[in-house]
């Protein structure tokens, strides 16, 4: 699956994918080019479509709005080859933010306190400013696509 320019920055609830991320071992699998200065961004929403925060990462840093701001670990950077799409998975299963590549956990941070409370309400996500050639894996038994999202992208 992939998305068109509208879905890359659409904040309408119909552009979101419904998924119970805090209880999903699957997470969100994305294929994109990981660069040093350009961030891959996923916006998290609650059940009603209210924005909770944004997850962003690049070869330079990892951010989770209001909770995490750190340098990308060397092991994670090393898995991202210049100008080659990387299949990466982000999850917040059981209150732990993880980034995996090739099934290997390369970044992990346990959310606590207000951060755990805030992100445990994540029930939807959308992509923000992702390169057009990016794609994500739609898991039919765990996800429900918004009305503007189709297998070929957004309407």
PDB file of C-alpha atoms in Angstrom:
ATOM      1  CA  UNK A   1       0.000   0.000   0.000  1.00  0.00           C
ATOM      2  CA  UNK A   2       1.050   3.570  -0.524  1.00  0.00           C
ATOM      3  CA  UNK A   3      -0.406   7.052  -0.323  1.00  0.00           C
ATOM      4  CA  UNK A   4      -0.775  10.085  -2.531  1.00  0.00           C
ATOM      5  CA  UNK A   5       0.336  13.658  -1.698  1.00  0.00           C
ATOM      6  CA  UNK A   6      -3.014  14.375   0.009  1.00  0.00           C
ATOM      7  CA  UNK A   7      -2.497  11.541   2.496  1.00  0.00           C
ATOM      8  CA  UNK A   8       1.080  12.573   3.178  1.00  0.00           C
ATOM      9  CA  UNK A   9      -0.178  15.622   5.069  1.00  0.00           C
ATOM     10  CA  UNK A  10      -3.914  15.127   5.563  1.00  0.00           C
ATOM     11  CA  UNK A  11      -5.125  15.766   9.117  1.00  0.00           C
ATOM     12  CA  UNK A  12      -8.738  14.759   8.439  1.00  0.00           C
ATOM     13  CA  UNK A  13      -9.878  11.655  10.392  1.00  0.00           C
ATOM     14  CA  UNK A  14     -10.775  10.061   7.030  1.00  0.00           C
ATOM     15  CA  UNK A  15      -7.038  10.080   6.196  1.00  0.00           C
ATOM     16  CA  UNK A  16      -6.133   8.084   9.302  1.00  0.00           C
ATOM     17  CA  UNK A  17      -5.722   4.359   9.814  1.00  0.00           C
ATOM     18  CA  UNK A  18      -7.490   2.939  12.846  1.00  0.00           C
ATOM     19  CA  UNK A  19      -5.322   0.552  14.878  1.00  0.00           C
ATOM     20  CA  UNK A  20      -5.080  -0.180  18.600  1.00  0.00           C
ATOM     21  CA  UNK A  21      -1.335   0.519  18.639  1.00  0.00           C
ATOM     22  CA  UNK A  22      -0.727   0.173  22.399  1.00  0.00           C
ATOM     23  CA  UNK A  23      -2.019  -3.414  22.180  1.00  0.00           C
ATOM     24  CA  UNK A  24      -0.584  -4.324  18.778  1.00  0.00           C
ATOM     25  CA  UNK A  25       2.609  -6.365  18.600  1.00  0.00           C
ATOM     26  CA  UNK A  26       2.516  -5.759  14.819  1.00  0.00           C
ATOM     27  CA  UNK A  27       3.070  -1.972  14.968  1.00  0.00           C
ATOM     28  CA  UNK A  28       3.287   0.076  11.774  1.00  0.00           C
ATOM     29  CA  UNK A  29       5.549  -1.294   9.027  1.00  0.00           C
ATOM     30  CA  UNK A  30       6.847   1.392   6.666  1.00  0.00           C
ATOM     31  CA  UNK A  31       9.148   1.225   3.664  1.00  0.00           C
ATOM     32  CA  UNK A  32      10.934   4.523   3.044  1.00  0.00           C
ATOM     33  CA  UNK A  33      14.311   6.094   2.461  1.00  0.00           C
ATOM     34  CA  UNK A  34      15.760   7.130   5.806  1.00  0.00           C
ATOM     35  CA  UNK A  35      17.797  10.303   5.491  1.00  0.00           C
ATOM     36  CA  UNK A  36      19.909  12.358   7.847  1.00  0.00           C
ATOM     37  CA  UNK A  37      18.011  15.650   7.749  1.00  0.00           C
ATOM     38  CA  UNK A  38      14.518  14.668   6.504  1.00  0.00           C
ATOM     39  CA  UNK A  39      12.330  13.024   9.134  1.00  0.00           C
ATOM     40  CA  UNK A  40       9.922  10.125   8.662  1.00  0.00           C
ATOM     41  CA  UNK A  41       6.817  11.188  10.582  1.00  0.00           C
ATOM     42  CA  UNK A  42       3.760   9.381  11.930  1.00  0.00           C
ATOM     43  CA  UNK A  43       1.035  11.354  13.702  1.00  0.00           C
ATOM     44  CA  UNK A  44      -0.845   9.576  16.487  1.00  0.00           C
ATOM     45  CA  UNK A  45      -4.533  10.272  17.222  1.00  0.00           C
ATOM     46  CA  UNK A  46      -7.059   9.096  19.786  1.00  0.00           C
ATOM     47  CA  UNK A  47     -10.295   7.273  18.931  1.00  0.00           C
ATOM     48  CA  UNK A  48     -12.098  10.525  18.044  1.00  0.00           C
ATOM     49  CA  UNK A  49      -9.350  11.832  15.807  1.00  0.00           C
ATOM     50  CA  UNK A  50      -7.817  14.294  18.280  1.00  0.00           C
ATOM     51  CA  UNK A  51      -4.080  14.598  17.771  1.00  0.00           C
ATOM     52  CA  UNK A  52      -1.975  13.069  20.557  1.00  0.00           C
ATOM     53  CA  UNK A  53       1.488  13.707  19.162  1.00  0.00           C
ATOM     54  CA  UNK A  54       3.983  12.985  16.437  1.00  0.00           C
ATOM     55  CA  UNK A  55       6.669  10.307  16.144  1.00  0.00           C
ATOM     56  CA  UNK A  56       9.609  11.387  13.988  1.00  0.00           C
ATOM     57  CA  UNK A  57      12.932   9.811  13.200  1.00  0.00           C
ATOM     58  CA  UNK A  58      15.874  10.141  10.848  1.00  0.00           C
ATOM     59  CA  UNK A  59      19.539   9.180  10.915  1.00  0.00           C
ATOM     60  CA  UNK A  60      20.009  12.254  13.101  1.00  0.00           C
ATOM     61  CA  UNK A  61      17.375  11.887  15.829  1.00  0.00           C
ATOM     62  CA  UNK A  62      14.268  10.255  17.316  1.00  0.00           C
ATOM     63  CA  UNK A  63      11.377  12.329  18.661  1.00  0.00           C
ATOM     64  CA  UNK A  64       8.039  11.633  20.284  1.00  0.00           C
ATOM     65  CA  UNK A  65       6.131  14.845  21.030  1.00  0.00           C
ATOM     66  CA  UNK A  66       6.533  15.849  24.658  1.00  0.00           C
ATOM     67  CA  UNK A  67       8.350  12.657  25.642  1.00  0.00           C
ATOM     68  CA  UNK A  68      11.465  11.681  23.662  1.00  0.00           C
ATOM     69  CA  UNK A  69      14.212  13.671  21.964  1.00  0.00           C
ATOM     70  CA  UNK A  70      17.451  11.779  21.410  1.00  0.00           C
ATOM     71  CA  UNK A  71      20.216  11.022  18.941  1.00  0.00           C
ATOM     72  CA  UNK A  72      19.573   8.019  16.706  1.00  0.00           C
ATOM     73  CA  UNK A  73      21.652   5.052  17.944  1.00  0.00           C
ATOM     74  CA  UNK A  74      24.580   4.012  15.724  1.00  0.00           C
ATOM     75  CA  UNK A  75      23.161   0.482  15.238  1.00  0.00           C
ATOM     76  CA  UNK A  76      19.913   1.911  13.854  1.00  0.00           C
ATOM     77  CA  UNK A  77      21.687   4.409  11.565  1.00  0.00           C
ATOM     78  CA  UNK A  78      23.882   1.612  10.240  1.00  0.00           C
ATOM     79  CA  UNK A  79      20.899  -0.371   8.973  1.00  0.00           C
ATOM     80  CA  UNK A  80      19.741   2.498   6.728  1.00  0.00           C
ATOM     81  CA  UNK A  81      21.620   2.523   3.428  1.00  0.00           C
ATOM     82  CA  UNK A  82      21.810   5.853   1.593  1.00  0.00           C
ATOM     83  CA  UNK A  83      19.108   6.251  -1.088  1.00  0.00           C
ATOM     84  CA  UNK A  84      17.772   2.711  -0.513  1.00  0.00           C
ATOM     85  CA  UNK A  85      14.327   2.101   0.963  1.00  0.00           C
ATOM     86  CA  UNK A  86      14.395   0.521   4.409  1.00  0.00           C
ATOM     87  CA  UNK A  87      11.549  -1.523   5.880  1.00  0.00           C
ATOM     88  CA  UNK A  88      11.166  -0.275   9.456  1.00  0.00           C
ATOM     89  CA  UNK A  89       8.527  -0.938  12.076  1.00  0.00           C
ATOM     90  CA  UNK A  90       7.477   1.456  14.834  1.00  0.00           C
ATOM     91  CA  UNK A  91       5.348   0.277  17.739  1.00  0.00           C
ATOM     92  CA  UNK A  92       4.224   1.433  21.178  1.00  0.00           C
ATOM     93  CA  UNK A  93       3.175  -2.016  22.363  1.00  0.00           C
ATOM     94  CA  UNK A  94       2.738  -2.257  26.147  1.00  0.00           C
ATOM     95  CA  UNK A  95       3.995   1.308  26.579  1.00  0.00           C
ATOM     96  CA  UNK A  96       7.361   0.712  24.930  1.00  0.00           C
ATOM     97  CA  UNK A  97       8.317   2.734  21.851  1.00  0.00           C
ATOM     98  CA  UNK A  98      10.317   0.477  19.539  1.00  0.00           C
ATOM     99  CA  UNK A  99      11.905   0.757  16.125  1.00  0.00           C
ATOM    100  CA  UNK A 100      12.752  -2.520  14.394  1.00  0.00           C
ATOM    101  CA  UNK A 101      14.528  -3.288  11.150  1.00  0.00           C
ATOM    102  CA  UNK A 102      14.657  -6.866   9.836  1.00  0.00           C
ATOM    103  CA  UNK A 103      12.897  -8.012  13.030  1.00  0.00           C
ATOM    104  CA  UNK A 104      15.724  -6.678  15.200  1.00  0.00           C
ATOM    105  CA  UNK A 105      14.907  -4.138  17.913  1.00  0.00           C
ATOM    106  CA  UNK A 106      17.331  -1.273  17.294  1.00  0.00           C
ATOM    107  CA  UNK A 107      15.701   1.349  19.513  1.00  0.00           C
ATOM    108  CA  UNK A 108      13.573   0.942  22.608  1.00  0.00           C
ATOM    109  CA  UNK A 109      12.272   3.402  25.193  1.00  0.00           C
ATOM    110  CA  UNK A 110       9.696   2.629  27.899  1.00  0.00           C
ATOM    111  CA  UNK A 111       7.108   5.389  28.220  1.00  0.00           C
ATOM    112  CA  UNK A 112       6.333   6.422  31.777  1.00  0.00           C
ATOM    113  CA  UNK A 113       4.005   8.751  33.672  1.00  0.00           C
ATOM    114  CA  UNK A 114       2.219  11.338  31.522  1.00  0.00           C
ATOM    115  CA  UNK A 115       3.823   9.976  28.348  1.00  0.00           C
ATOM    116  CA  UNK A 116       2.502   6.476  28.989  1.00  0.00           C
ATOM    117  CA  UNK A 117      -0.940   7.848  29.802  1.00  0.00           C
ATOM    118  CA  UNK A 118      -0.991  10.080  26.712  1.00  0.00           C
ATOM    119  CA  UNK A 119       0.220   7.547  24.111  1.00  0.00           C
ATOM    120  CA  UNK A 120      -1.758   4.607  25.557  1.00  0.00           C
ATOM    121  CA  UNK A 121      -4.799   6.349  24.031  1.00  0.00           C
ATOM    122  CA  UNK A 122      -3.438   5.983  20.482  1.00  0.00           C
ATOM    123  CA  UNK A 123      -6.102   4.426  18.288  1.00  0.00           C
ATOM    124  CA  UNK A 124      -5.320   5.999  14.909  1.00  0.00           C
ATOM    125  CA  UNK A 125      -2.320   7.130  12.906  1.00  0.00           C
ATOM    126  CA  UNK A 126      -1.523   9.062   9.761  1.00  0.00           C
ATOM    127  CA  UNK A 127       1.657   9.893   7.902  1.00  0.00           C
ATOM    128  CA  UNK A 128       3.064  13.376   7.611  1.00  0.00           C
ATOM    129  CA  UNK A 129       5.432  14.670   4.938  1.00  0.00           C
ATOM    130  CA  UNK A 130       6.605  11.231   3.865  1.00  0.00           C
ATOM    131  CA  UNK A 131       8.348  10.842   0.484  1.00  0.00           C
ATOM    132  CA  UNK A 132       5.916   9.835  -2.279  1.00  0.00           C
ATOM    133  CA  UNK A 133       7.741   6.557  -2.943  1.00  0.00           C
ATOM    134  CA  UNK A 134       7.121   5.443   0.663  1.00  0.00           C
ATOM    135  CA  UNK A 135       4.597   2.757   1.530  1.00  0.00           C
ATOM    136  CA  UNK A 136       3.176   1.002   4.565  1.00  0.00           C
ATOM    137  CA  UNK A 137       1.818  -2.474   5.201  1.00  0.00           C
ATOM    138  CA  UNK A 138      -1.918  -2.607   5.752  1.00  0.00           C
ATOM    139  CA  UNK A 139      -2.830  -5.476   8.106  1.00  0.00           C
ATOM    140  CA  UNK A 140      -6.529  -6.134   7.489  1.00  0.00           C
ATOM    141  CA  UNK A 141      -7.235  -7.944  10.764  1.00  0.00           C
ATOM    142  CA  UNK A 142      -5.647  -5.146  12.850  1.00  0.00           C
ATOM    143  CA  UNK A 143      -6.277  -1.987  10.834  1.00  0.00           C
ATOM    144  CA  UNK A 144      -9.213  -0.099   9.413  1.00  0.00           C
ATOM    145  CA  UNK A 145      -8.435   2.423   6.688  1.00  0.00           C
ATOM    146  CA  UNK A 146     -10.111   5.833   6.714  1.00  0.00           C
ATOM    147  CA  UNK A 147     -12.578   6.602   3.932  1.00  0.00           C
ATOM    148  CA  UNK A 148      -9.974   8.510   1.901  1.00  0.00           C
ATOM    149  CA  UNK A 149      -7.419   5.698   2.065  1.00  0.00           C
ATOM    150  CA  UNK A 150      -7.523   2.942  -0.537  1.00  0.00           C
ATOM    151  CA  UNK A 151      -5.084   0.184  -1.440  1.00  0.00           C
ATOM    152  CA  UNK A 152      -3.645   2.501  -4.076  1.00  0.00           C
ATOM    153  CA  UNK A 153      -3.431   5.501  -1.732  1.00  0.00           C
ATOM    154  CA  UNK A 154      -5.830   8.331  -0.907  1.00  0.00           C
ATOM    155  CA  UNK A 155      -8.791   9.558  -2.886  1.00  0.00           C
TER     156      UNK A 155
END
